[in-house]
Coordinates of C-alpha atoms and ligand atoms in Angstrom, one line a residue:
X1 CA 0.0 0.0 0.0
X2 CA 1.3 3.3 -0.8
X3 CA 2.5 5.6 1.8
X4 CA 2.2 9.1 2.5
X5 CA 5.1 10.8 5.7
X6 CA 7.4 8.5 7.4
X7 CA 5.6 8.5 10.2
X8 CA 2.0 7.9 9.3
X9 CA 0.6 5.5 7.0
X10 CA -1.5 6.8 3.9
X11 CA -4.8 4.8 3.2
X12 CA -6.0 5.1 -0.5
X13 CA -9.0 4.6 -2.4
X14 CA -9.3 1.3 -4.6
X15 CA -10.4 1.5 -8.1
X16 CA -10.2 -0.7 -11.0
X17 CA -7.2 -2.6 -9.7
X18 CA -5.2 0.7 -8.7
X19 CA -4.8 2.3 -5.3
X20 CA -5.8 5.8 -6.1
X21 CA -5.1 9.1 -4.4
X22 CA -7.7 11.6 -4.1
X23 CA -7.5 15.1 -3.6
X24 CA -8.3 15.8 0.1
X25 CA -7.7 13.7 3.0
X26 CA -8.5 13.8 6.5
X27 CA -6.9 11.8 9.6
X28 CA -8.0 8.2 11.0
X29 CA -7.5 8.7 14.5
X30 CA -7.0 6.1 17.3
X31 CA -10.1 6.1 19.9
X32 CA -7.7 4.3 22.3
X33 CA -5.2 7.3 22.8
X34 CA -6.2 10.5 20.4
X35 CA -3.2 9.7 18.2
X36 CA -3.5 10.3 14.3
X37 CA -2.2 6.6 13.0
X38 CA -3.1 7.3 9.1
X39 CA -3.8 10.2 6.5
X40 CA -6.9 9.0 4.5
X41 CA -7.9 9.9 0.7
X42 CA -10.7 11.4 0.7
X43 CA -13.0 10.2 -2.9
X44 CA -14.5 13.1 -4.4
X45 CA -17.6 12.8 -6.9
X46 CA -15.5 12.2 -10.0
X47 CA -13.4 9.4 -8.0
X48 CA -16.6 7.6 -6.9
X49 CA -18.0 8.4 -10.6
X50 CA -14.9 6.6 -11.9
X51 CA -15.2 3.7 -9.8
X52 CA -18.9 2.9 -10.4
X53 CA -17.6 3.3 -14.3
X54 CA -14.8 0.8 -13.6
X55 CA -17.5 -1.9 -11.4
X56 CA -19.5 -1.5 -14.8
X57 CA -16.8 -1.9 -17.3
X58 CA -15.8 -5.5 -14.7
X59 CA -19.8 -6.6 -15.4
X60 CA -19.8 -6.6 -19.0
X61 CA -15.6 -7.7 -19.0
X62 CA -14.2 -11.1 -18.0
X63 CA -16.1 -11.0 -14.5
X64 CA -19.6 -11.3 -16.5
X65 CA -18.1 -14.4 -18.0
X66 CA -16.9 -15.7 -14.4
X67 CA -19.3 -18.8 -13.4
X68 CA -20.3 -19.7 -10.3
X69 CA -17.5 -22.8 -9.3
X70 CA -14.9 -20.3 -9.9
X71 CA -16.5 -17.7 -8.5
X72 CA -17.0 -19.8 -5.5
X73 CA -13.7 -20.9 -5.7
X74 CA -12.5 -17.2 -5.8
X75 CA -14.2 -16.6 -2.6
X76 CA -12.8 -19.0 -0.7
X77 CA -9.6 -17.7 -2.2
X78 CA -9.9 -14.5 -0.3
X79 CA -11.1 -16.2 3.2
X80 CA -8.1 -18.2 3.0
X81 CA -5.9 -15.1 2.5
X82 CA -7.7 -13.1 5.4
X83 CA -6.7 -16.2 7.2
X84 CA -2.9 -15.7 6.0
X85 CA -3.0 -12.5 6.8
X86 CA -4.9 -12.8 10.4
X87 CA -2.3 -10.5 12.0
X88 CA -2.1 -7.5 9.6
X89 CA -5.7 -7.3 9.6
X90 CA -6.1 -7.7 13.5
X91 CA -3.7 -4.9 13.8
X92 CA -5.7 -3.2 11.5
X93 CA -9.0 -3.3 13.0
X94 CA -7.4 -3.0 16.5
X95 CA -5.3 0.4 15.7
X96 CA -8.8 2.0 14.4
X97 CA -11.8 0.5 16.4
X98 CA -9.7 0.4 19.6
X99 CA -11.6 -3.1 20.3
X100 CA -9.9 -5.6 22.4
X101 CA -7.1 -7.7 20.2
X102 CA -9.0 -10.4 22.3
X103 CA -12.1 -10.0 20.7
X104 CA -11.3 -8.6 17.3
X105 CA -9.3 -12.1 17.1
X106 CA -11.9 -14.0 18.3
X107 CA -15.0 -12.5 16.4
X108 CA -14.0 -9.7 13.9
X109 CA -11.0 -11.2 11.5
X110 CA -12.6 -14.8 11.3
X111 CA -15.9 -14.1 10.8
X112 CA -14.3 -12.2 8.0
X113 CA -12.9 -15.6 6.1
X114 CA -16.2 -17.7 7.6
X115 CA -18.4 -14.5 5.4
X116 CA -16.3 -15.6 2.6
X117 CA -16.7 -19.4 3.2
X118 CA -20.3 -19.4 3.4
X119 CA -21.3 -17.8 0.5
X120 CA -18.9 -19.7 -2.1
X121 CA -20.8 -22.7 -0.3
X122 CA -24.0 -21.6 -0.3
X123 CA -23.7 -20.4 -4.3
X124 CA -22.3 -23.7 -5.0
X125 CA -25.7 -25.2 -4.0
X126 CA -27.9 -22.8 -4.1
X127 CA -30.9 -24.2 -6.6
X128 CA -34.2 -22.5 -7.9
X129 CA -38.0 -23.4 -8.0
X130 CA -39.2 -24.5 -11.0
X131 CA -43.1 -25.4 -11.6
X132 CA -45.1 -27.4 -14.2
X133 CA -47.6 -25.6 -14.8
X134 CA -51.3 -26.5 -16.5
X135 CA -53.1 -23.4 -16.7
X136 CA -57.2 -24.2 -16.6
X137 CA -57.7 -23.9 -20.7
X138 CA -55.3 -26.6 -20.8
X139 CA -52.2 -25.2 -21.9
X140 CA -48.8 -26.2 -20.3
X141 CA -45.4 -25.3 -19.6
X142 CA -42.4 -25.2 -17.0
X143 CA -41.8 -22.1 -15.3
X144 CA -38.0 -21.9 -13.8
X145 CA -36.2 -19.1 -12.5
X146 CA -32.6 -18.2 -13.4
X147 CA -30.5 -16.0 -10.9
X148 CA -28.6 -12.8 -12.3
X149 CA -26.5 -10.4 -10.8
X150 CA -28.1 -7.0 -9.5
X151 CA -25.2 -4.8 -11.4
X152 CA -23.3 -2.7 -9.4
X153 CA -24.0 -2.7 -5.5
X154 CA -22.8 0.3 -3.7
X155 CA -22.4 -1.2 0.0
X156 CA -22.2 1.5 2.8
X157 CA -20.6 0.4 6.3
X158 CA -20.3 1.7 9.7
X159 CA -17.8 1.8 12.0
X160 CA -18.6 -0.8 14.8
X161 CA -17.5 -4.4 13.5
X162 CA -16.2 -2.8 10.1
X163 CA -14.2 -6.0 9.0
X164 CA -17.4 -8.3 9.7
X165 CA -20.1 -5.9 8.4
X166 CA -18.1 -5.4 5.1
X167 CA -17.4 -9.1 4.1
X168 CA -21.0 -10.2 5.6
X169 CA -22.4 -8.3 2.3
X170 CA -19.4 -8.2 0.1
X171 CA -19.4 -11.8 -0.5
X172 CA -22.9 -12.4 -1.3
X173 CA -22.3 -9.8 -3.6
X174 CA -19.5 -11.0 -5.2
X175 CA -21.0 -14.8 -4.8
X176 CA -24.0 -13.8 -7.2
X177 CA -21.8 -11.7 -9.9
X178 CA -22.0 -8.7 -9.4
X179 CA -19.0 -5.7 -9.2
X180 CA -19.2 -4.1 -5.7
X181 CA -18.2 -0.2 -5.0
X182 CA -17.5 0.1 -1.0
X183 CA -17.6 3.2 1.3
X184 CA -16.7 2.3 4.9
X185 CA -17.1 4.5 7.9
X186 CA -14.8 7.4 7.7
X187 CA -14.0 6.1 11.1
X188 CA -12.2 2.6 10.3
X189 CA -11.3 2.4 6.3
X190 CA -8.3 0.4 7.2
X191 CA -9.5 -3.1 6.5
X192 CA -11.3 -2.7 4.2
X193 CA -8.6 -1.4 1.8
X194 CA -6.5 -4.4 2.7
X195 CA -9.5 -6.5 1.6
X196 CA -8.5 -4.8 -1.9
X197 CA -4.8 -6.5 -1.5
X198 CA -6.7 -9.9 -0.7
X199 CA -9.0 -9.5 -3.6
X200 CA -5.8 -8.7 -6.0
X201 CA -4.0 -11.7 -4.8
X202 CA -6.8 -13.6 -4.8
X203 CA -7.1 -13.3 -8.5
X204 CA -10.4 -11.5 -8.6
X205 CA -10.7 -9.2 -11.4
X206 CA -10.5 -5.4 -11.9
X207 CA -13.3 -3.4 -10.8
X208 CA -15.2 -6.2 -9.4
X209 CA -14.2 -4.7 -5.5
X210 CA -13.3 -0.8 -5.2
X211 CA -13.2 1.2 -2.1
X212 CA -14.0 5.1 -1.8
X213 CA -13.2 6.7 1.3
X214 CA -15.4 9.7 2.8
X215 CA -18.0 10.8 4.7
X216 CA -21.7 10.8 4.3
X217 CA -23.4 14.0 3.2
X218 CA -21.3 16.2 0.4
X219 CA -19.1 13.6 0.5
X220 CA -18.1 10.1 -1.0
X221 CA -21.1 8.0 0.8
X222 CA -23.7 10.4 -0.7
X223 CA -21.7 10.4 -3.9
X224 CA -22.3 7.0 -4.1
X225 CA -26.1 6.7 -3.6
X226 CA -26.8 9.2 -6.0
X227 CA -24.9 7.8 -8.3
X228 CA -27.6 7.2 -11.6
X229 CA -25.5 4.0 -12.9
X230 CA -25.6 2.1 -9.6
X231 CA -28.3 -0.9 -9.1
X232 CA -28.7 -1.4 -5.7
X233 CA -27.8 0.1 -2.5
X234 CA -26.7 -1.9 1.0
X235 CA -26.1 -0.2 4.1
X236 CA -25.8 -0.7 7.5
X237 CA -26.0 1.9 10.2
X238 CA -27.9 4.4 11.7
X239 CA -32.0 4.9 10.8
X240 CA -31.9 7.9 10.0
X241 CA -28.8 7.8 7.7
X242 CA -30.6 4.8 6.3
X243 CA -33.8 7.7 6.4
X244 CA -31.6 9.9 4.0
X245 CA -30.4 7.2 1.9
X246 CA -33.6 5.9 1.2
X247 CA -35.0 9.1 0.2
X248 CA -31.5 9.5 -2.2
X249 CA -32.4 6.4 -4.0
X250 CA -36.1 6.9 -4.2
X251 CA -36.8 8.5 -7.3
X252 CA -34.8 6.0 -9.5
X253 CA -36.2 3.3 -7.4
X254 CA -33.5 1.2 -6.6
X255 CA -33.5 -1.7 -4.2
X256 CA -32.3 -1.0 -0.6
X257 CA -31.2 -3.8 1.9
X258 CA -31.0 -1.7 5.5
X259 CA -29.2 -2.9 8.6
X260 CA -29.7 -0.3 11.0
X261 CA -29.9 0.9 14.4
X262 CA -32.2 -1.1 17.8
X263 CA -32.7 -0.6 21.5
X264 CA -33.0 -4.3 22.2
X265 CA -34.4 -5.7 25.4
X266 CA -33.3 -8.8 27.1
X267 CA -35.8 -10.5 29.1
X268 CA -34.9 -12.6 32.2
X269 CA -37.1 -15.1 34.1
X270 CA -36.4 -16.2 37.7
X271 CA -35.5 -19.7 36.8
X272 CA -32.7 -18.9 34.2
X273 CA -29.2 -20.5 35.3
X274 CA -28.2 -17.8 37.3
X275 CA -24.5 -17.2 36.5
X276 CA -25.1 -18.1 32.6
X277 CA -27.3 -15.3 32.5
X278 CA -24.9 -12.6 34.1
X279 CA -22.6 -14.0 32.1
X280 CA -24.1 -13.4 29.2
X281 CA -26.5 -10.1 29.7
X282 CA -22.6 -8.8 30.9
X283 CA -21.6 -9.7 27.0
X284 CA -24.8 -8.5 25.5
X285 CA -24.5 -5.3 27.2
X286 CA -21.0 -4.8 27.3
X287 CA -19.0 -6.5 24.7
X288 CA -17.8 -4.2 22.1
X289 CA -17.7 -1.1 24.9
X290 CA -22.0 -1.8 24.4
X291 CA -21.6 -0.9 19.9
X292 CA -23.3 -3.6 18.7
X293 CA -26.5 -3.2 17.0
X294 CA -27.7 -6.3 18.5
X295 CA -26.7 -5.0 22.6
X296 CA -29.3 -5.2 25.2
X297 CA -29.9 -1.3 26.6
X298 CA -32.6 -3.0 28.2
X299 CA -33.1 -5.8 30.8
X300 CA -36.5 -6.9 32.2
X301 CA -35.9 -9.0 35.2
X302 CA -38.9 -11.3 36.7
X303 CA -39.1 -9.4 40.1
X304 CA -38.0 -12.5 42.6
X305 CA -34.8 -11.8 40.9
X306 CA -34.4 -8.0 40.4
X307 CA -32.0 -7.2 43.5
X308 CA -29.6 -10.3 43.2
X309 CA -29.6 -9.2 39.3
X310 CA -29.1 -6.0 40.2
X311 CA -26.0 -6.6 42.5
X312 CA -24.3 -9.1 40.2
X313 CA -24.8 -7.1 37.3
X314 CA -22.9 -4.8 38.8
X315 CA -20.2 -6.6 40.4
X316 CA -19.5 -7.8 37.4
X317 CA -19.5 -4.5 35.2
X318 CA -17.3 -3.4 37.5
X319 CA -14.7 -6.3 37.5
X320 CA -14.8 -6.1 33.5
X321 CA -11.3 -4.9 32.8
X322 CA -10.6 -1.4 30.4
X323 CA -7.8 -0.9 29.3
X324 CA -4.9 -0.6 26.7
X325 CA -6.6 -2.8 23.2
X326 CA -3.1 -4.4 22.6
X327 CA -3.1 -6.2 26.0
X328 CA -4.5 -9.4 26.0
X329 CA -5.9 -9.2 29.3
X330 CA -8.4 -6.0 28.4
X331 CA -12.2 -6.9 28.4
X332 CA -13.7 -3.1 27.3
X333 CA -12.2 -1.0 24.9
X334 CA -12.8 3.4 24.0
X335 CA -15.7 4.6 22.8
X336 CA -14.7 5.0 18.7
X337 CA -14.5 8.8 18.7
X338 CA -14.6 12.1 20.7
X339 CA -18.1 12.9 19.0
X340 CA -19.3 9.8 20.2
X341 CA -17.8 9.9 23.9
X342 CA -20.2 13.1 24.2
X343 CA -23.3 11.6 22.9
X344 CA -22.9 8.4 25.5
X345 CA -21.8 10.8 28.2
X346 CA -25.0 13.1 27.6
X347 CA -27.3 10.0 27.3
X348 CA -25.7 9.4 31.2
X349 CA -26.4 13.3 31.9
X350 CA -29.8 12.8 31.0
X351 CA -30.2 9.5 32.9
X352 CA -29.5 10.8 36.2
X353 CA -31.9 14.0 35.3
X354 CA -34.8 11.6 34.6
X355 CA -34.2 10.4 37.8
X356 CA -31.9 7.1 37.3
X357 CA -30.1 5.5 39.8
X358 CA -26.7 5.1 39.0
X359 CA -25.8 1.3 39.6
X360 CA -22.6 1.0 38.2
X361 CA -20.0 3.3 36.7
X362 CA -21.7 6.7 35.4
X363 CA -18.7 8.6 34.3
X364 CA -15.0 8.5 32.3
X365 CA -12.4 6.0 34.0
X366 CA -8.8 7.0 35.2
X367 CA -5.8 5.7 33.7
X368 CA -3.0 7.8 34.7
X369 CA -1.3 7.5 31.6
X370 CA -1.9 8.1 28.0
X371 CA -5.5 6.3 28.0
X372 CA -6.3 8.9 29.2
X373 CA -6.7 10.4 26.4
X374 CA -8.4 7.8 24.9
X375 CA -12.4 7.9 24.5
X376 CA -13.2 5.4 27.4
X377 CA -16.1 5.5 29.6
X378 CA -17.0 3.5 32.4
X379 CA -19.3 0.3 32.0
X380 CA -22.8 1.9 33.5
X381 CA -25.9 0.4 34.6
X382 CA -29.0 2.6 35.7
X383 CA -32.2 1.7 37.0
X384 CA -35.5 3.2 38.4
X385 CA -36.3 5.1 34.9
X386 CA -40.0 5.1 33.9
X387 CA -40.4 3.3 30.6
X388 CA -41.1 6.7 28.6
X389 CA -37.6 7.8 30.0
X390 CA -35.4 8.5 26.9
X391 CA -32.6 6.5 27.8
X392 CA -35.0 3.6 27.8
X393 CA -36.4 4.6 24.3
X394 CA -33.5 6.2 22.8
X395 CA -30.5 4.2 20.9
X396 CA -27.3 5.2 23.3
X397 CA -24.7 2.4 21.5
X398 CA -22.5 2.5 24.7
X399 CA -21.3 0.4 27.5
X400 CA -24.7 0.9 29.1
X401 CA -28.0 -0.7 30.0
X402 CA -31.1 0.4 32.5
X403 CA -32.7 -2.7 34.7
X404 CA -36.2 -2.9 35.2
X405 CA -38.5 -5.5 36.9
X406 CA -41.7 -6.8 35.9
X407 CA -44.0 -9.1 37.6
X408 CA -46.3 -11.1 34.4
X409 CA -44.7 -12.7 31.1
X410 CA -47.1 -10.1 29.5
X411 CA -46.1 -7.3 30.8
X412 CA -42.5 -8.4 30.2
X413 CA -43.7 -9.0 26.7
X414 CA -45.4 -5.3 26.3
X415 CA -42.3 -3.8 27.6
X416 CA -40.0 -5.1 25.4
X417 CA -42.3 -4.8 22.5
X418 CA -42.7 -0.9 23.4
X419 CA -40.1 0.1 20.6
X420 CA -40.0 1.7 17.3
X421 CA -36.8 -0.3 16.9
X422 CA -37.3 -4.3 16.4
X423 CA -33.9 -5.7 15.9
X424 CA -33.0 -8.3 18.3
X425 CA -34.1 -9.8 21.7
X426 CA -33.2 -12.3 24.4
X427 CA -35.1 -14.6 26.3
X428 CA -33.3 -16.4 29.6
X429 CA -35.4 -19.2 31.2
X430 CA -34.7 -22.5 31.4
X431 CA -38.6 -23.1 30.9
X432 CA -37.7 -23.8 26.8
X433 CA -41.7 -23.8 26.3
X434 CA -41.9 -20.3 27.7
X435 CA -38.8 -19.2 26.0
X436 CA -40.3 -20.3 22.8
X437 CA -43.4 -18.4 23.8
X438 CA -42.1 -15.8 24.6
X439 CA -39.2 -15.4 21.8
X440 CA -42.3 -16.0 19.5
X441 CA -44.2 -12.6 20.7
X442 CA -40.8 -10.5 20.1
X443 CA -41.0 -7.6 17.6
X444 CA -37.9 -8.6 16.6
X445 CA -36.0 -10.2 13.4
X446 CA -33.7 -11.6 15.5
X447 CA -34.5 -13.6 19.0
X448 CA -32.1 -15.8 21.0
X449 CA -33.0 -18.3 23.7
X450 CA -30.5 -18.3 26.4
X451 CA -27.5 -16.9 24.3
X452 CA -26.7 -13.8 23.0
X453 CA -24.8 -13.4 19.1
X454 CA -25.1 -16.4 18.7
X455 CA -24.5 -16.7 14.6
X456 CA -25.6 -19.1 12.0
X457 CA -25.0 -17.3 8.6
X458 CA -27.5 -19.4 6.7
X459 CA -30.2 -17.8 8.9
X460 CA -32.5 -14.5 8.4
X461 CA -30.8 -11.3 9.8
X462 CA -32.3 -8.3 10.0
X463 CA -34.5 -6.1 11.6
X464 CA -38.3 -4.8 11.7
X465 CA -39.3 -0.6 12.4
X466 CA -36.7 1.5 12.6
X467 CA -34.1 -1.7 12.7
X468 CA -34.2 -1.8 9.2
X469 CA -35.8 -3.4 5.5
X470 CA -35.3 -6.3 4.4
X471 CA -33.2 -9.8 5.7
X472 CA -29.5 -10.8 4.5
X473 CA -28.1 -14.2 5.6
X474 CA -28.1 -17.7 3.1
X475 CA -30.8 -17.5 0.7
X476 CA -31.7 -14.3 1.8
X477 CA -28.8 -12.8 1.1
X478 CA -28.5 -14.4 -2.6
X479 CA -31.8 -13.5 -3.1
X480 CA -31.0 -9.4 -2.5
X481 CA -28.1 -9.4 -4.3
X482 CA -29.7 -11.4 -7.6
X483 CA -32.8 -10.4 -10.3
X484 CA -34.7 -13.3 -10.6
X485 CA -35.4 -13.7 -14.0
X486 CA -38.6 -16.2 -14.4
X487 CA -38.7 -18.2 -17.6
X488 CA -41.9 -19.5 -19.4
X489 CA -41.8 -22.5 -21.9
X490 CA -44.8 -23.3 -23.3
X491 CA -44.8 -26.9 -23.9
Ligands
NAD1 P1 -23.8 6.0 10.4 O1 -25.2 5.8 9.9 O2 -23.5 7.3 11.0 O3 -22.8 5.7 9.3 C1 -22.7 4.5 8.6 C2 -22.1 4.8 7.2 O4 -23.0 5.6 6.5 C3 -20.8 5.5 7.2 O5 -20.0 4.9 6.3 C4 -21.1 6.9 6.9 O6 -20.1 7.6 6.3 C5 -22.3 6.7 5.9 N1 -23.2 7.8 5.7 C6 -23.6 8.7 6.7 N2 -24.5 9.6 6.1 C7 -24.7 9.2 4.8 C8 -25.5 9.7 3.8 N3 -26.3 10.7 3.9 N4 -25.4 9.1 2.6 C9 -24.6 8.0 2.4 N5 -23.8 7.5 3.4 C10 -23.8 8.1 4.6 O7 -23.6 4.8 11.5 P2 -22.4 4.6 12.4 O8 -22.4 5.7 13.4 O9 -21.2 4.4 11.6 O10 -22.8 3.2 13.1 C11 -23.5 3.1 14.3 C12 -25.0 2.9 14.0 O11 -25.1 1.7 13.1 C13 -25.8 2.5 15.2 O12 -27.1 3.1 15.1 C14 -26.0 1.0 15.1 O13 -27.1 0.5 15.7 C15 -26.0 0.8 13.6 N6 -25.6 -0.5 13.2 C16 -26.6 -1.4 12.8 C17 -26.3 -2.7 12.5 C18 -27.3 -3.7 12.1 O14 -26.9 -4.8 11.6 N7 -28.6 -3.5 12.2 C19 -24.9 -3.1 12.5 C20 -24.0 -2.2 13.0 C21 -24.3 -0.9 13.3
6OH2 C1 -24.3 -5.0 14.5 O1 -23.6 -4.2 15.1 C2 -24.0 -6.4 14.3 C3 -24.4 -7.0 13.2 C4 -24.1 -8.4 13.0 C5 -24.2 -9.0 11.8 O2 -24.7 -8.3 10.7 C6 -23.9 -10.3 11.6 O3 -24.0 -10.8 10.5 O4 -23.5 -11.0 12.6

């Protein structure tokens, strides 16, 4: 990759095969200590016009000719090479998330290759419905349905798991044909332009992956959505940014898959296995410093439980260990930027004025060295909010959940339910019949049973309300990214 000063590494754009420069750039900063690790390039309008040209020139070049085993095969190419290359991108995703090398080791990077895996399996097998069909004046025929690519998918990321939320819809794209252009978050664009070494070495062909760097509005992500000669848009991120972009690509009506934002309750009966349940409401509120679309910012606890909750909660939240990302040991990571520090500190200034209790944490911990200027906040629990408060309504995406009890499955049920977000929920009983039940009643596209994250990529993932349109994952996935084109043979 090229480089820019000695001391700072320059991250380009990726078009047709070439790492381009553009004409601005701004810095990528490290969340754990301030520090400026990497000048980016900044893709103006003609840059992004010039790779959506390029992903088009790829479609009707030697990628349009590509079939599906050696497209499959190409894909499991590049999860072999992310594999090969575990380290660099580790560092990568480490130096600009500021997530724990622990977990960007154990989740990020090889969900990365598995993205790639699945998909070259699932095209590999992936058939079609066909019908004979006798219509009632007695004609027949066979109806099948052949699967083409969209065109040229723009795919917009954020910053939060920006290895994993790239890959998860890059290689269903790529898997059904079509040429990808890629804006990630202006807040982590490192791995993602050392997916575009992978996809060179991997032997995947000009134009069929670029990367534009930028930011949203006047810059290269809006670029990109109003782009006339793209075919499809994918994003993941915040509604209303998913709001804007739908309204962007509304009057040339192109498809939209949307990933976006939740306030997701967990719901926890009195019989669940105790220490499981800590153990994991502690992960589903706190792993990833609490930015995960999929965290719990709210926990219903059956009321025979509440204070013994409560306490452990808390005496684990404040056992969880922050510190440095490089050192193995650290549990909880910064915040990713300054901006966001204030918007998860305000959400805890408004807390205590709606009257919270402050649990746990609350505030910005100490370090006494150069964390400090890092953007960390303490892990926080609150409770005692009504359930109008905002930080029971709102989306706060920190290290940070309120505790509430209830005393009737239905009421547990109402309160979870009283959301315009519907992205994911979790159920924790060891009553299976009433988790089902119960999971069942979620306005949710995603509900888990006594886990938390738990991921099979073959299944529907998505979100209802605010949380998003539309479901990626297996079939669902192939079936965004491809025009089904029916065929008719009269017989
Ligand atoms: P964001 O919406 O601010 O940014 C996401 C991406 O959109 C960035 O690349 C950004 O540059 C781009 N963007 C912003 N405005 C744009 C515009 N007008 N046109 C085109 N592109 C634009 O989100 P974020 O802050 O990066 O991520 C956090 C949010 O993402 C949270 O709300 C979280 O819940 C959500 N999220 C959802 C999922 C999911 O699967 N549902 C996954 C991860 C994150
Ligand atoms: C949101 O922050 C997490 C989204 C996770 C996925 O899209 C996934 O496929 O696991």
């Amino acid at each position: 990759m090229p480089r820019g000063s000695s001391h700072v590494k320059f991250i380009p754009n990726y078009i047709g095969g070439e790492f381009t420069k553009g004409s601005r750039e701004f810095p990528d900063v490290n969340p754990a200590d301030g520090s400026v690790i990497a000048q980016i390039s900044e893709a103006d309008a003609d840059l992004v016009d010039r790779a959506v040209q390029c992903a088009r020139k790829a479609l009707i070049g030697e990628w349009g000719r590509v079939g599906v085993r050696a497209r499959a095969a190409m894909l499991r190419k590049v999860g072999e090479a992310i594999e090969s290359r575990f380290d660099c991108f580790l560092a990568a995703e480490v130096a600009d998330t500021g997530k724990p090398v622990s977990l960007a080791a154990k989740l990020d990077v090889p969900r990365a290759a598995a993205n790639f895996r699945a998909f070259a399996d699932l095209i590999s097998t992936a058939g079609l419905e066909s019908f004979q069909t006798e219509t009632p004046d007695g004609k027949r025929a066979l109806n099948y349905a052949i699967r083409k690519p969209l065109g040229v998918v723009g795919i917009i990321t954020p910053w939060n798991l920006p290895l994993l939320l790239l890959t998860w819809k890059v290689a269903p794209a790529l898997a059904c044909g079509n040429a990808v252009v890629v804006k990630p978050s202006e807040e982590t664009p490192a791995t993602a332009t050392l997916l575009a070494e992978v996809m060179q070495e991997s032997g995947v062909p000009d134009g069929v992956y670029n990367v534009v760097h930028g930011f949203g509005p006047g810059s290269a992500g809006e670029f990109l959505t109003q782009h006339p000669d793209i075919n499809a848009v994918t994003f993941t991120g915040e509604s209303q940014t998913g709001a804007a972009i739908l309204k962007t690509v509304a009057d040339s009506v192109k498809p939209v898959s949307f990933e976006l934002g939740g306030k997701n309750a967990a719901i926890v009966f009195a019989d669940c296995d105790f220490e499981d349940t800590i153990a994991g409401i502690s992960d589903a509120v706190f792993l990833n410093t609490g930015q995960v679309c999929l965290c719990a910012e709210r926990v219903y606890v059956e009321r025979p439980s509440f204070d013994r909750f409560v306490d452990s909660l808390k005496r684990k939240a404040e056992s969880l260990r922050l510190g440095s990302p490089q050192d193995p040991v650290t549990e909880i990571g910064p915040l990713i930027s300054k901006t966001h520090r204030e918007k998860v500190l305000s959400y805890y200034r408004v807390a205590r004025d709606e009257g919270a209790t402050v649990v746990a944490g609350g505030g910005i911990p100490g370090f006494g060295n150069s964390l400090d200027k890092g953007y960390y906040v303490e892990p926080t629990i609150f409770t005692g909010l009504a359930e109008s408060a905002r930080c029971v309504k709102e989306e706060i995406f920190g290290p940070v959940c309120h505790i509430a009890p209830f005393d009737t499955e239905d009421e547990a049920v109402q309160m979870a339910n009283d959301t315009k977000y519907g992205l994911a929920a979790s159920v924790w009983t060891s009553n299976l019949k009433r988790g089902h039940r119960v999971a069942e009643q979620m306005n949710a596209g995603i509900t888990w049973v006594n886990c938390w994250f738990l991921r099979d990529l073959r299944t529907p993932f998505g979100g209802m309300g605010l949380s998003g349109i539309g479901r990626e994952g297996g079939m669902h996935s192939l079936n965004f990214y491809s025009e089904l084109n029916n065929i008719c043979i009269r017989l």
